Coordinates of N, CA, C and O in Angstrom, one line a residue:
M21 N 0.8 -1.2 0.0 CA 0.0 0.0 0.0 C 0.9 1.2 0.0 O 1.9 1.3 0.7
A22 N 0.5 2.2 -0.8 CA 1.3 3.5 -0.9 C 1.1 4.3 0.4 O 0.0 4.4 0.9
Q23 N 2.2 4.9 0.8 CA 2.1 5.7 2.0 C 1.5 7.1 1.7 O 1.9 7.6 0.6
K24 N 0.6 7.6 2.5 CA 0.0 8.9 2.3 C 1.0 10.0 2.4 O 1.8 10.0 3.3
E25 N 1.0 10.9 1.5 CA 2.0 12.0 1.5 C 1.6 13.0 2.6 O 0.4 13.3 2.9
I26 N 2.6 13.4 3.4 CA 2.4 14.3 4.5 C 2.4 15.8 4.0 O 3.3 16.2 3.3
P27 N 1.3 16.5 4.2 CA 1.2 17.9 3.8 C 2.3 18.7 4.4 O 2.6 18.5 5.6
K28 N 2.8 19.7 3.7 CA 3.9 20.5 4.1 C 3.4 22.0 4.3 O 4.2 22.9 4.5
Q29 N 2.1 22.1 4.3 CA 1.5 23.4 4.5 C 0.1 23.3 5.1 O -0.5 22.2 5.0
L30 N -0.5 24.3 5.6 CA -1.8 24.3 6.1 C -2.9 24.2 5.0 O -2.7 24.8 3.9
S31 N -3.9 23.5 5.2 CA -5.0 23.5 4.3 C -5.8 24.8 4.4 O -5.7 25.5 5.4
P32 N -6.6 25.1 3.4 CA -7.4 26.4 3.5 C -8.3 26.3 4.8 O -8.5 27.4 5.5
D33 N -8.8 25.2 5.2 CA -9.6 25.1 6.4 C -8.8 25.4 7.6 O -9.3 26.0 8.6
L34 N -7.6 25.0 7.7 CA -6.7 25.3 8.9 C -6.3 26.7 8.9 O -6.3 27.3 10.0
V35 N -6.1 27.3 7.7 CA -5.8 28.8 7.7 C -7.0 29.5 8.3 O -6.8 30.4 9.1
E36 N -8.2 29.1 7.9 CA -9.4 29.8 8.4 C -9.6 29.5 9.8 O -10.0 30.4 10.6
F37 N -9.2 28.3 10.3 CA -9.3 28.0 11.8 C -8.6 29.1 12.6 O -9.1 29.5 13.6
F38 N -7.5 29.5 12.2 CA -6.7 30.4 12.9 C -7.2 31.9 12.9 O -6.6 32.8 13.5
E39 N -8.3 32.1 12.2 CA -8.8 33.5 12.1 C -9.5 33.9 13.5 O -9.6 35.0 13.8
G40 N -10.0 32.9 14.2 CA -10.7 33.2 15.5 C -9.7 33.0 16.6 O -8.5 32.6 16.4
E41 N -10.2 33.3 17.8 CA -9.3 33.1 19.0 C -9.4 31.7 19.4 O -10.5 31.1 19.7
K42 N -8.3 30.9 19.4 CA -8.3 29.5 19.6 C -7.4 29.1 20.7 O -6.4 29.8 21.0
L43 N -7.6 28.0 21.3 CA -6.7 27.3 22.3 C -5.8 26.4 21.5 O -6.3 25.6 20.7
V44 N -4.5 26.7 21.6 CA -3.5 25.9 20.9 C -2.5 25.4 21.8 O -2.1 26.1 22.8
L45 N -2.0 24.2 21.7 CA -0.9 23.6 22.5 C 0.4 23.8 21.7 O 0.5 23.4 20.6
L46 N 1.4 24.4 22.4 CA 2.7 24.6 21.9 C 3.7 23.7 22.6 O 3.8 23.7 23.8
T47 N 4.3 22.8 21.8 CA 5.4 21.9 22.3 C 6.7 22.5 21.9 O 7.0 22.7 20.7
T48 N 7.6 22.7 22.9 CA 9.0 23.1 22.7 C 9.8 22.1 23.5 O 9.4 21.2 24.2
I49 N 11.1 22.2 23.3 CA 12.1 21.4 24.1 C 12.7 22.3 25.1 O 13.3 23.4 24.8
E50 N 12.6 21.9 26.4 CA 13.2 22.6 27.5 C 14.7 22.9 27.3 O 15.4 21.9 27.0
W51 N 15.1 24.1 27.4 CA 16.5 24.4 27.1 C 17.5 23.9 28.1 O 18.6 23.6 27.8
E52 N 17.0 23.6 29.3 CA 17.9 23.1 30.4 C 17.9 21.6 30.4 O 19.0 21.0 30.4
T53 N 16.8 20.9 30.4 CA 16.7 19.5 30.5 C 16.6 18.7 29.2 O 16.7 17.5 29.2
K54 N 16.3 19.4 28.1 CA 16.2 18.8 26.8 C 15.0 17.8 26.7 O 15.0 16.9 25.9
T55 N 14.0 18.1 27.6 CA 12.8 17.3 27.6 C 11.6 18.1 27.0 O 11.6 19.3 27.0
P56 N 10.6 17.4 26.5 CA 9.4 18.1 25.9 C 8.7 19.0 26.9 O 8.6 18.6 28.1
N57 N 8.1 20.1 26.5 CA 7.3 21.0 27.3 C 6.1 21.3 26.5 O 6.2 21.8 25.3
V58 N 4.9 21.2 27.1 CA 3.7 21.5 26.4 C 3.0 22.6 27.2 O 2.8 22.5 28.4
T59 N 2.6 23.7 26.4 CA 1.9 24.8 27.1 C 0.8 25.3 26.2 O 0.9 25.3 25.0
A60 N -0.3 25.7 26.8 CA -1.5 26.2 26.1 C -1.2 27.7 25.8 O -0.8 28.5 26.7
I61 N -1.5 28.1 24.6 CA -1.4 29.5 24.2 C -2.7 29.9 23.4 O -3.4 29.0 22.9
S62 N -2.9 31.2 23.3 CA -4.1 31.6 22.5 C -3.8 32.7 21.5 O -4.6 32.9 20.6
W63 N -2.8 33.4 21.6 CA -2.5 34.5 20.6 C -1.8 33.9 19.5 O -0.5 33.9 19.4
V64 N -2.5 33.4 18.5 CA -2.0 32.6 17.4 C -2.8 33.0 16.1 O -4.0 33.1 16.2
K65 N -2.1 33.3 15.0 CA -2.7 33.7 13.8 C -1.9 33.1 12.6 O -0.7 33.1 12.6
A66 N -2.6 32.5 11.6 CA -2.0 32.1 10.4 C -1.7 33.3 9.5 O -2.7 34.1 9.2
V67 N -0.5 33.5 9.0 CA -0.2 34.5 8.1 C -0.6 34.1 6.7 O -1.2 34.8 5.9
D68 N -0.3 32.8 6.4 CA -0.6 32.1 5.1 C -0.5 30.6 5.4 O -0.4 30.2 6.5
E69 N -0.5 29.8 4.3 CA -0.5 28.4 4.5 C 0.9 27.8 5.0 O 1.0 26.7 5.4
K70 N 1.9 28.7 5.0 CA 3.2 28.2 5.4 C 3.8 28.9 6.7 O 4.8 28.5 7.2
H71 N 3.0 29.9 7.2 CA 3.5 30.6 8.3 C 2.4 30.9 9.3 O 1.3 31.3 9.0
I72 N 2.8 30.7 10.6 CA 1.8 30.9 11.7 C 2.6 31.8 12.7 O 3.8 31.5 13.1
R73 N 2.0 32.9 13.1 CA 2.6 33.7 14.2 C 1.9 33.5 15.5 O 0.7 33.4 15.5
F74 N 2.7 33.6 16.5 CA 2.2 33.5 17.9 C 3.0 34.4 18.8 O 4.1 34.9 18.4
S75 N 2.4 34.6 20.0 CA 3.1 35.5 20.9 C 3.2 34.9 22.3 O 2.2 34.2 22.7
V76 N 4.3 35.1 22.9 CA 4.5 34.6 24.3 C 5.3 35.7 25.0 O 5.9 36.6 24.4
T77 N 5.3 35.7 26.3 CA 6.1 36.7 27.1 C 7.5 36.5 26.8 O 8.0 35.3 26.8
N78 N 8.3 37.6 26.6 CA 9.7 37.4 26.4 C 10.5 37.0 27.6 O 11.7 36.9 27.5
Q79 N 9.9 36.9 28.7 CA 10.5 36.4 30.0 C 10.2 35.0 30.2 O 10.7 34.4 31.2
S80 N 9.5 34.3 29.4 CA 9.0 33.0 29.6 C 10.0 31.9 29.3 O 10.9 32.1 28.5
R81 N 9.8 30.7 29.8 CA 10.6 29.5 29.4 C 10.4 29.2 28.0 O 11.3 28.8 27.3
L82 N 9.2 29.4 27.4 CA 8.9 29.1 26.0 C 9.9 30.0 25.1 O 10.4 29.4 24.2
Y83 N 10.1 31.2 25.5 CA 10.9 32.1 24.7 C 12.4 31.5 24.8 O 13.0 31.4 23.7
K84 N 12.8 31.2 25.9 CA 14.2 30.6 26.1 C 14.3 29.3 25.3 O 15.3 29.0 24.7
N85 N 13.2 28.5 25.4 CA 13.3 27.2 24.7 C 13.4 27.4 23.2 O 14.2 26.6 22.6
I86 N 12.7 28.3 22.7 CA 12.7 28.5 21.2 C 14.1 29.1 20.8 O 14.6 28.8 19.8
E87 N 14.6 30.0 21.7 CA 16.0 30.5 21.4 C 17.0 29.4 21.3 O 17.8 29.4 20.4
A88 N 16.9 28.4 22.2 CA 17.8 27.3 22.2 C 17.6 26.2 21.2 O 18.5 25.6 20.7
N89 N 16.3 26.0 20.8 CA 15.9 25.0 19.9 C 14.6 25.4 19.1 O 13.6 25.4 19.7
P90 N 14.7 25.8 17.9 CA 13.6 26.4 17.2 C 12.5 25.3 16.7 O 11.5 25.7 16.2
N91 N 12.8 24.0 16.9 CA 11.9 23.0 16.5 C 10.7 22.9 17.4 O 10.9 22.7 18.6
V92 N 9.5 23.2 16.9 CA 8.3 23.2 17.8 C 7.2 22.5 17.1 O 7.2 22.2 15.9
V93 N 6.1 22.2 17.8 CA 4.9 21.6 17.3 C 3.7 22.4 17.9 O 3.7 22.6 19.1
L94 N 2.8 22.8 17.0 CA 1.5 23.4 17.5 C 0.5 22.3 17.3 O 0.4 21.7 16.2
T95 N -0.3 22.0 18.4 CA -1.3 21.0 18.3 C -2.7 21.8 18.4 O -2.9 22.6 19.3
V96 N -3.5 21.5 17.4 CA -4.8 22.2 17.4 C -6.0 21.1 17.2 O -5.8 20.1 16.6
I97 N -7.1 21.5 17.8 CA -8.3 20.7 17.6 C -9.2 21.5 16.7 O -9.6 22.6 17.1
A98 N -9.4 21.0 15.5 CA -10.1 21.7 14.5 C -10.7 20.7 13.5 O -10.2 19.6 13.3
N99 N -11.8 21.1 12.9 CA -12.5 20.4 11.8 C -12.7 18.9 12.2 O -12.4 18.0 11.4
E100 N -13.1 18.7 13.4 CA -13.5 17.4 14.0 C -12.3 16.4 14.2 O -12.5 15.2 14.3
T101 N -11.1 17.0 14.2 CA -9.9 16.1 14.4 C -8.8 16.9 15.1 O -9.0 18.0 15.6
V102 N -7.6 16.3 15.3 CA -6.5 16.9 16.0 C -5.4 17.0 14.9 O -5.1 16.0 14.2
Y103 N -4.7 18.1 14.9 CA -3.6 18.3 14.0 C -2.3 18.6 14.8 O -2.4 19.4 15.7
S104 N -1.2 18.1 14.4 CA 0.1 18.4 14.9 C 0.9 19.1 13.7 O 1.1 18.5 12.7
I105 N 1.2 20.4 14.0 CA 1.8 21.2 13.0 C 3.2 21.4 13.4 O 3.5 22.1 14.4
H106 N 4.1 20.9 12.6 CA 5.6 20.9 12.9 C 6.3 22.0 12.1 O 5.8 22.3 11.0
G107 N 7.3 22.5 12.7 CA 8.1 23.5 12.0 C 9.2 24.2 12.9 O 9.4 23.7 14.0
K108 N 9.8 25.2 12.3 CA 10.9 25.9 13.0 C 10.3 27.3 13.3 O 9.7 27.9 12.5
A109 N 10.5 27.6 14.6 CA 10.1 29.0 15.1 C 11.2 29.9 15.0 O 12.4 29.6 15.3
K110 N 10.9 31.2 14.6 CA 11.9 32.2 14.6 C 11.3 33.4 15.3 O 10.2 33.8 15.1
I111 N 12.1 34.0 16.2 CA 11.7 35.1 17.0 C 11.9 36.4 16.0 O 13.0 36.7 15.6
L112 N 10.8 37.0 15.7 CA 10.8 38.1 14.8 C 11.0 39.4 15.6 O 11.7 40.3 15.1
E113 N 10.4 39.5 16.8 CA 10.6 40.7 17.6 C 10.6 40.3 19.0 O 9.8 39.5 19.5
E114 N 11.6 40.7 19.8 CA 11.7 40.4 21.2 C 10.6 41.1 22.0 O 10.1 40.5 22.9
K115 N 10.3 42.3 21.6 CA 9.1 43.0 22.2 C 8.3 43.7 21.1 O 8.8 44.6 20.4
M116 N 7.1 43.3 21.0 CA 6.2 43.9 20.0 C 5.8 45.3 20.3 O 5.5 45.6 21.4
E117 N 5.9 46.2 19.3 CA 5.5 47.6 19.4 C 4.0 47.7 19.5 O 3.3 46.9 18.9
G118 N 3.6 48.6 20.4 CA 2.1 48.9 20.5 C 1.4 47.9 21.4 O 0.1 47.9 21.4
V119 N 2.1 47.1 22.1 CA 1.5 46.1 23.0 C 1.9 46.5 24.5 O 3.0 46.8 24.8
A120 N 0.9 46.6 25.4 CA 1.1 47.1 26.7 C 2.0 46.2 27.6 O 2.6 46.7 28.5
I121 N 2.1 44.9 27.3 CA 3.0 44.1 28.0 C 4.2 43.5 27.1 O 4.1 43.6 25.9
K122 N 5.2 43.0 27.8 CA 6.4 42.6 27.0 C 6.1 41.2 26.4 O 6.3 40.1 27.0
L123 N 5.7 41.2 25.1 CA 5.4 40.0 24.4 C 6.3 39.9 23.1 O 6.6 40.9 22.5
A124 N 6.8 38.7 22.8 CA 7.6 38.5 21.7 C 6.7 38.0 20.5 O 5.7 37.4 20.7
K125 N 7.1 38.4 19.3 CA 6.4 38.0 18.1 C 7.3 36.8 17.5 O 8.5 37.0 17.2
I126 N 6.7 35.7 17.3 CA 7.4 34.5 16.9 C 6.6 33.9 15.7 O 5.4 33.9 15.6
E127 N 7.4 33.5 14.7 CA 6.8 32.9 13.5 C 7.2 31.5 13.2 O 8.4 31.2 13.3
L128 N 6.3 30.7 13.0 CA 6.6 29.2 12.7 C 6.5 29.0 11.2 O 5.5 29.4 10.6
E129 N 7.5 28.5 10.7 CA 7.5 28.1 9.3 C 7.1 26.6 9.2 O 7.8 25.8 9.8
V130 N 5.9 26.3 8.7 CA 5.4 25.0 8.7 C 6.2 24.1 7.8 O 6.5 24.4 6.7
S131 N 6.5 22.9 8.4 CA 7.3 21.9 7.6 C 6.4 20.6 7.4 O 6.7 19.9 6.4
A132 N 5.5 20.4 8.3 CA 4.6 19.2 8.1 C 3.4 19.4 8.9 O 3.4 20.0 10.0
V133 N 2.3 18.8 8.4 CA 1.0 18.8 9.1 C 0.5 17.4 9.2 O 0.2 16.8 8.2
F134 N 0.4 16.9 10.4 CA -0.1 15.5 10.7 C -1.5 15.6 11.3 O -1.7 16.3 12.2
E135 N -2.4 14.7 10.8 CA -3.6 14.5 11.4 C -3.3 13.5 12.5 O -2.9 12.3 12.2
S136 N -3.5 13.8 13.8 CA -3.0 13.0 14.9 C -4.2 12.5 15.8 O -3.9 12.0 16.9
M137 N -5.4 12.5 15.3 CA -6.5 11.9 16.0 C -6.5 10.4 15.9 O -6.1 9.9 14.8
F138 N -6.8 9.7 17.0 CA -6.8 8.2 16.9 C -7.8 7.7 15.9 O -8.9 8.4 15.7
W139 N -7.6 6.6 15.3 CA -8.5 6.0 14.3 C -9.9 5.7 14.8 O -10.1 5.3 16.0
G140 N -10.9 6.0 14.0 CA -12.2 5.6 14.3 C -13.0 6.6 15.2 O -13.9 6.2 15.9
A141 N -12.5 7.8 15.3 CA -13.2 8.8 16.2 C -13.1 10.2 15.6 O -12.3 10.4 14.6
K142 N -13.9 11.1 16.1 CA -13.9 12.5 15.7 C -14.2 13.3 16.9 O -14.8 12.9 17.8
I143 N -13.7 14.6 16.8 CA -14.0 15.6 17.8 C -15.4 16.1 17.6 O -15.7 16.5 16.4
T144 N -16.2 16.2 18.6 CA -17.5 16.7 18.4 C -17.7 18.1 18.9 O -18.7 18.7 18.6
Q145 N -16.7 18.7 19.6 CA -16.8 20.0 20.1 C -15.4 20.6 20.3 O -14.6 19.9 20.9
E146 N -15.1 21.8 19.7 CA -13.8 22.4 20.0 C -13.7 22.9 21.4 O -14.7 23.2 22.0
P147 N -12.5 22.9 22.0 CA -12.3 23.4 23.3 C -12.7 24.9 23.4 O -12.5 25.6 22.4
E148 N -13.3 25.3 24.5 CA -13.7 26.7 24.7 C -13.0 27.1 26.0 O -12.8 26.3 26.9
Y149 N -12.8 28.4 26.1 CA -12.2 28.9 27.4 C -12.8 30.3 27.6 O -13.3 30.9 26.7
V150 N -12.7 30.8 28.8 CA -13.2 32.1 29.2 C -12.0 32.8 29.9 O -11.4 32.2 30.8
K151 N -11.8 34.0 29.5 CA -10.7 34.8 30.2 C -11.3 35.3 31.5 O -12.4 35.8 31.6
T152 N -10.6 35.1 32.6 CA -11.1 35.4 33.9 C -10.7 36.7 34.5 O -10.9 37.0 35.7
Y153 N -10.0 37.6 33.7 CA -9.7 38.9 34.2 C -10.6 39.9 33.5 O -11.4 39.6 32.7
N154 N -10.4 41.2 33.8 CA -11.2 42.3 33.3 C -11.5 42.1 31.8 O -10.6 42.2 31.0
P155 N -12.8 41.9 31.4 CA -13.1 41.7 30.0 C -12.7 42.9 29.1 O -12.3 42.6 28.0
K156 N -12.9 44.1 29.6 CA -12.5 45.3 28.8 C -11.0 45.3 28.5 O -10.6 45.5 27.4
K157 N -10.2 45.1 29.6 CA -8.8 45.0 29.4 C -8.3 43.9 28.5 O -7.4 44.0 27.7
A158 N -9.0 42.7 28.7 CA -8.6 41.5 27.9 C -8.9 41.8 26.4 O -8.0 41.5 25.6
K159 N -10.0 42.4 26.1 CA -10.3 42.8 24.7 C -9.3 43.8 24.1 O -8.8 43.6 23.0
E160 N -8.9 44.8 24.9 CA -8.0 45.8 24.5 C -6.6 45.1 24.2 O -6.0 45.4 23.2
L161 N -6.2 44.3 25.1 CA -4.9 43.6 25.0 C -4.9 42.7 23.7 O -4.0 42.6 22.9
D162 N -6.0 41.9 23.6 CA -6.1 41.0 22.4 C -6.0 41.8 21.1 O -5.3 41.4 20.2
E163 N -6.7 42.9 21.0 CA -6.6 43.8 19.8 C -5.2 44.3 19.6 O -4.7 44.2 18.4
Q164 N -4.5 44.7 20.6 CA -3.1 45.1 20.5 C -2.2 44.0 20.0 O -1.4 44.2 19.0
V165 N -2.4 42.8 20.6 CA -1.5 41.7 20.2 C -1.8 41.2 18.8 O -0.8 41.1 18.0
Y166 N -3.1 41.1 18.4 CA -3.4 40.6 17.1 C -2.9 41.6 16.0 O -2.4 41.2 14.9
T167 N -3.1 42.9 16.3 CA -2.6 43.9 15.3 C -1.1 43.8 15.2 O -0.6 43.8 14.0
A168 N -0.4 43.7 16.3 CA 1.1 43.6 16.2 C 1.6 42.3 15.6 O 2.6 42.3 14.9
L169 N 0.9 41.2 15.8 CA 1.3 39.9 15.2 C 1.2 40.0 13.7 O 2.1 39.4 13.1
M170 N 0.2 40.6 13.2 CA 0.0 40.6 11.7 C 0.7 41.8 11.0 O 0.6 41.8 9.8
S171 N 1.4 42.6 11.7 CA 2.0 43.8 11.1 C 3.5 43.4 10.7 O 4.1 42.5 11.2

């Protein structure tokens, strides 16, 4: 049996998925221990089918991990399945202009997209979350971050 070719870019459906505010899991390699680290992030946008931008605090372990090893995986639940998006992350800006807190702009160049849902099942509902701090401030910060990410 012929092996299925692994996509090297996002499908149009996945590009569209990143238009909304989503829960995404970011896997990096810990810079000290060289072990995997998985963290939930939400400031994520697709630039196009080959590039995804995201933001993390520039004081975080994630930032240090990416500096030490740019190989990362973004895991998303979308379109009734789970995707693992592999690629190399590049820090574009240590501190994004126009954002009230110290956030870095990071761009992932997609190298492979795996459908990683176990066989014979589908996701029936995407994860949802609620921000638990001041809704007005959260909205203002989100607008600042998304504008800076895409500029």
